[in-house]
């Protein structure tokens, strides 16, 4: 509504697809991320690290973006090991740490030894679960470098979480915004369309 009412103002819309077909807005730049690409890479790593042949994706809420994360993860794991079992579980929250811990605990107890925690604050509960379950269990973070973040705390708990973290799937949203600002200032930013940002652009 605002974009239509203020055609002279430039809007940036990110992490979801803009409906340019039904909302005629050539003042909107929509920035989508190919999170399936990065998730494919960490899915492959999960399958390589798993000793049980069972890996899991733990998402915040079932939506288009998180489904894309899961599809990439599952395909990456199957690429490395066609027989790997891939579980998809939802925390039904992006901020309930307890829900994240409960879901992750259940997955570890069911033999899923590598869990991709993809759910914002709720996903942090997975890091609590992995250190409780200990040796033989692993976790993959998301968005920022979560292993380094925990290690930087300098606490025993932080070090324990970092030690159980294989890697993190980073979307590098900051790179997307930097690239958008650079192109905007140059007058080349493609307003009026959905841009797809992936591994090839960092």
mmCIF file with all atom_site columns, N, CA and C in Angstrom, residues 132-163:
data_model
loop_
_atom_site.group_PDB
_atom_site.id
_atom_site.type_symbol
_atom_site.label_atom_id
_atom_site.label_alt_id
_atom_site.label_comp_id
_atom_site.label_asym_id
_atom_site.label_entity_id
_atom_site.label_seq_id
_atom_site.pdbx_PDB_ins_code
_atom_site.Cartn_x
_atom_site.Cartn_y
_atom_site.Cartn_z
_atom_site.occupancy
_atom_site.B_iso_or_equiv
_atom_site.pdbx_formal_charge
_atom_site.auth_seq_id
_atom_site.auth_comp_id
_atom_site.auth_asym_id
_atom_site.auth_atom_id
_atom_site.pdbx_PDB_model_num
ATOM 1  N N  . UNK A 1 132 ? 24.382 -30.917 26.147 1.00 0.00 ? 132 UNK A N  1
ATOM 2  C CA . UNK A 1 132 ? 23.851 -31.870 27.135 1.00 0.00 ? 132 UNK A CA 1
ATOM 3  C C  . UNK A 1 132 ? 23.998 -33.299 26.627 1.00 0.00 ? 132 UNK A C  1
ATOM 4  N N  . UNK A 1 133 ? 23.754 -33.488 25.325 1.00 0.00 ? 133 UNK A N  1
ATOM 5  C CA . UNK A 1 133 ? 23.856 -34.830 24.732 1.00 0.00 ? 133 UNK A CA 1
ATOM 6  C C  . UNK A 1 133 ? 25.317 -35.215 24.533 1.00 0.00 ? 133 UNK A C  1
ATOM 7  N N  . UNK A 1 134 ? 26.178 -34.210 24.304 1.00 0.00 ? 134 UNK A N  1
ATOM 8  C CA . UNK A 1 134 ? 27.621 -34.430 24.298 1.00 0.00 ? 134 UNK A CA 1
ATOM 9  C C  . UNK A 1 134 ? 28.191 -35.184 23.119 1.00 0.00 ? 134 UNK A C  1
ATOM 10 N N  . UNK A 1 135 ? 29.240 -35.904 23.396 1.00 0.00 ? 135 UNK A N  1
ATOM 11 C CA . UNK A 1 135 ? 30.057 -36.592 22.398 1.00 0.00 ? 135 UNK A CA 1
ATOM 12 C C  . UNK A 1 135 ? 29.214 -37.349 21.374 1.00 0.00 ? 135 UNK A C  1
ATOM 13 N N  . UNK A 1 136 ? 29.609 -37.197 20.115 1.00 0.00 ? 136 UNK A N  1
ATOM 14 C CA . UNK A 1 136 ? 28.925 -37.913 19.046 1.00 0.00 ? 136 UNK A CA 1
ATOM 15 C C  . UNK A 1 136 ? 27.752 -37.155 18.443 1.00 0.00 ? 136 UNK A C  1
ATOM 16 N N  . UNK A 1 137 ? 27.410 -36.007 19.012 1.00 0.00 ? 137 UNK A N  1
ATOM 17 C CA . UNK A 1 137 ? 26.318 -35.189 18.491 1.00 0.00 ? 137 UNK A CA 1
ATOM 18 C C  . UNK A 1 137 ? 26.851 -33.834 18.044 1.00 0.00 ? 137 UNK A C  1
ATOM 19 N N  . UNK A 1 138 ? 26.265 -33.319 16.968 1.00 0.00 ? 138 UNK A N  1
ATOM 20 C CA . UNK A 1 138 ? 26.770 -32.097 16.347 1.00 0.00 ? 138 UNK A CA 1
ATOM 21 C C  . UNK A 1 138 ? 25.620 -31.177 15.970 1.00 0.00 ? 138 UNK A C  1
ATOM 22 N N  . UNK A 1 139 ? 25.954 -29.908 15.759 1.00 0.00 ? 139 UNK A N  1
ATOM 23 C CA . UNK A 1 139 ? 24.946 -28.927 15.361 1.00 0.00 ? 139 UNK A CA 1
ATOM 24 C C  . UNK A 1 139 ? 25.512 -28.014 14.284 1.00 0.00 ? 139 UNK A C  1
ATOM 25 N N  . UNK A 1 140 ? 24.632 -27.517 13.437 1.00 0.00 ? 140 UNK A N  1
ATOM 26 C CA . UNK A 1 140 ? 24.982 -26.546 12.394 1.00 0.00 ? 140 UNK A CA 1
ATOM 27 C C  . UNK A 1 140 ? 24.160 -25.292 12.668 1.00 0.00 ? 140 UNK A C  1
ATOM 28 N N  . UNK A 1 141 ? 24.832 -24.151 12.702 1.00 0.00 ? 141 UNK A N  1
ATOM 29 C CA . UNK A 1 141 ? 24.157 -22.886 12.966 1.00 0.00 ? 141 UNK A CA 1
ATOM 30 C C  . UNK A 1 141 ? 23.662 -22.225 11.689 1.00 0.00 ? 141 UNK A C  1
ATOM 31 N N  . UNK A 1 142 ? 23.152 -21.005 11.849 1.00 0.00 ? 142 UNK A N  1
ATOM 32 C CA . UNK A 1 142 ? 22.587 -20.293 10.696 1.00 0.00 ? 142 UNK A CA 1
ATOM 33 C C  . UNK A 1 142 ? 22.789 -18.786 10.854 1.00 0.00 ? 142 UNK A C  1
ATOM 34 N N  . UNK A 1 143 ? 22.765 -18.108 9.709  1.00 0.00 ? 143 UNK A N  1
ATOM 35 C CA . UNK A 1 143 ? 22.828 -16.643 9.601  1.00 0.00 ? 143 UNK A CA 1
ATOM 36 C C  . UNK A 1 143 ? 24.202 -16.074 9.958  1.00 0.00 ? 143 UNK A C  1
ATOM 37 N N  . UNK A 1 144 ? 24.594 -16.100 11.225 1.00 0.00 ? 144 UNK A N  1
ATOM 38 C CA . UNK A 1 144 ? 25.936 -15.650 11.587 1.00 0.00 ? 144 UNK A CA 1
ATOM 39 C C  . UNK A 1 144 ? 26.821 -16.851 11.855 1.00 0.00 ? 144 UNK A C  1
ATOM 40 N N  . UNK A 1 145 ? 28.106 -16.602 12.090 1.00 0.00 ? 145 UNK A N  1
ATOM 41 C CA . UNK A 1 145 ? 29.035 -17.687 12.421 1.00 0.00 ? 145 UNK A CA 1
ATOM 42 C C  . UNK A 1 145 ? 28.837 -18.025 13.901 1.00 0.00 ? 145 UNK A C  1
ATOM 43 N N  . UNK A 1 146 ? 27.905 -18.926 14.170 1.00 0.00 ? 146 UNK A N  1
ATOM 44 C CA . UNK A 1 146 ? 27.514 -19.175 15.552 1.00 0.00 ? 146 UNK A CA 1
ATOM 45 C C  . UNK A 1 146 ? 28.599 -19.866 16.370 1.00 0.00 ? 146 UNK A C  1
ATOM 46 N N  . UNK A 1 147 ? 29.395 -20.717 15.751 1.00 0.00 ? 147 UNK A N  1
ATOM 47 C CA . UNK A 1 147 ? 30.494 -21.344 16.475 1.00 0.00 ? 147 UNK A CA 1
ATOM 48 C C  . UNK A 1 147 ? 31.479 -20.309 16.986 1.00 0.00 ? 147 UNK A C  1
ATOM 49 N N  . UNK A 1 148 ? 31.845 -19.372 16.117 1.00 0.00 ? 148 UNK A N  1
ATOM 50 C CA . UNK A 1 148 ? 32.780 -18.309 16.504 1.00 0.00 ? 148 UNK A CA 1
ATOM 51 C C  . UNK A 1 148 ? 32.160 -17.395 17.555 1.00 0.00 ? 148 UNK A C  1
ATOM 52 N N  . UNK A 1 149 ? 30.860 -17.156 17.429 1.00 0.00 ? 149 UNK A N  1
ATOM 53 C CA . UNK A 1 149 ? 30.159 -16.306 18.393 1.00 0.00 ? 149 UNK A CA 1
ATOM 54 C C  . UNK A 1 149 ? 30.226 -16.913 19.794 1.00 0.00 ? 149 UNK A C  1
ATOM 55 N N  . UNK A 1 150 ? 29.966 -18.230 19.884 1.00 0.00 ? 150 UNK A N  1
ATOM 56 C CA . UNK A 1 150 ? 30.021 -18.885 21.189 1.00 0.00 ? 150 UNK A CA 1
ATOM 57 C C  . UNK A 1 150 ? 31.461 -18.940 21.722 1.00 0.00 ? 150 UNK A C  1
ATOM 58 N N  . UNK A 1 151 ? 32.408 -19.214 20.836 1.00 0.00 ? 151 UNK A N  1
ATOM 59 C CA . UNK A 1 151 ? 33.814 -19.284 21.262 1.00 0.00 ? 151 UNK A CA 1
ATOM 60 C C  . UNK A 1 151 ? 34.287 -17.940 21.811 1.00 0.00 ? 151 UNK A C  1
ATOM 61 N N  . UNK A 1 152 ? 33.805 -16.845 21.202 1.00 0.00 ? 152 UNK A N  1
ATOM 62 C CA . UNK A 1 152 ? 34.227 -15.501 21.609 1.00 0.00 ? 152 UNK A CA 1
ATOM 63 C C  . UNK A 1 152 ? 33.748 -15.130 23.003 1.00 0.00 ? 152 UNK A C  1
ATOM 64 N N  . UNK A 1 153 ? 32.744 -15.841 23.521 1.00 0.00 ? 153 UNK A N  1
ATOM 65 C CA . UNK A 1 153 ? 32.265 -15.557 24.872 1.00 0.00 ? 153 UNK A CA 1
ATOM 66 C C  . UNK A 1 153 ? 33.325 -15.881 25.920 1.00 0.00 ? 153 UNK A C  1
ATOM 67 N N  . UNK A 1 154 ? 34.206 -16.832 25.578 1.00 0.00 ? 154 UNK A N  1
ATOM 68 C CA . UNK A 1 154 ? 35.295 -17.176 26.488 1.00 0.00 ? 154 UNK A CA 1
ATOM 69 C C  . UNK A 1 154 ? 34.884 -17.988 27.696 1.00 0.00 ? 154 UNK A C  1
ATOM 70 N N  . UNK A 1 155 ? 33.620 -18.405 27.764 1.00 0.00 ? 155 UNK A N  1
ATOM 71 C CA . UNK A 1 155 ? 33.140 -19.199 28.892 1.00 0.00 ? 155 UNK A CA 1
ATOM 72 C C  . UNK A 1 155 ? 33.274 -20.684 28.560 1.00 0.00 ? 155 UNK A C  1
ATOM 73 N N  . UNK A 1 156 ? 33.219 -21.515 29.595 1.00 0.00 ? 156 UNK A N  1
ATOM 74 C CA . UNK A 1 156 ? 33.275 -22.960 29.368 1.00 0.00 ? 156 UNK A CA 1
ATOM 75 C C  . UNK A 1 156 ? 32.084 -23.412 28.534 1.00 0.00 ? 156 UNK A C  1
ATOM 76 N N  . UNK A 1 157 ? 30.908 -22.847 28.830 1.00 0.00 ? 157 UNK A N  1
ATOM 77 C CA . UNK A 1 157 ? 29.710 -23.210 28.076 1.00 0.00 ? 157 UNK A CA 1
ATOM 78 C C  . UNK A 1 157 ? 29.842 -22.785 26.612 1.00 0.00 ? 157 UNK A C  1
ATOM 79 N N  . UNK A 1 158 ? 30.343 -21.584 26.393 1.00 0.00 ? 158 UNK A N  1
ATOM 80 C CA . UNK A 1 158 ? 30.536 -21.097 25.024 1.00 0.00 ? 158 UNK A CA 1
ATOM 81 C C  . UNK A 1 158 ? 31.505 -21.963 24.252 1.00 0.00 ? 158 UNK A C  1
ATOM 82 N N  . UNK A 1 159 ? 32.597 -22.353 24.899 1.00 0.00 ? 159 UNK A N  1
ATOM 83 C CA . UNK A 1 159 ? 33.589 -23.219 24.252 1.00 0.00 ? 159 UNK A CA 1
ATOM 84 C C  . UNK A 1 159 ? 33.004 -24.588 23.936 1.00 0.00 ? 159 UNK A C  1
ATOM 85 N N  . UNK A 1 160 ? 32.171 -25.098 24.853 1.00 0.00 ? 160 UNK A N  1
ATOM 86 C CA . UNK A 1 160 ? 31.545 -26.408 24.643 1.00 0.00 ? 160 UNK A CA 1
ATOM 87 C C  . UNK A 1 160 ? 30.598 -26.367 23.444 1.00 0.00 ? 160 UNK A C  1
ATOM 88 N N  . UNK A 1 161 ? 29.829 -25.281 23.319 1.00 0.00 ? 161 UNK A N  1
ATOM 89 C CA . UNK A 1 161 ? 28.914 -25.136 22.187 1.00 0.00 ? 161 UNK A CA 1
ATOM 90 C C  . UNK A 1 161 ? 29.692 -24.985 20.880 1.00 0.00 ? 161 UNK A C  1
ATOM 91 N N  . UNK A 1 162 ? 30.751 -24.201 20.916 1.00 0.00 ? 162 UNK A N  1
ATOM 92 C CA . UNK A 1 162 ? 31.577 -24.009 19.720 1.00 0.00 ? 162 UNK A CA 1
ATOM 93 C C  . UNK A 1 162 ? 32.189 -25.332 19.266 1.00 0.00 ? 162 UNK A C  1
ATOM 94 N N  . UNK A 1 163 ? 32.599 -26.160 20.221 1.00 0.00 ? 163 UNK A N  1
ATOM 95 C CA . UNK A 1 163 ? 33.237 -27.442 19.905 1.00 0.00 ? 163 UNK A CA 1
ATOM 96 C C  . UNK A 1 163 ? 32.274 -28.419 19.239 1.00 0.00 ? 163 UNK A C  1
#
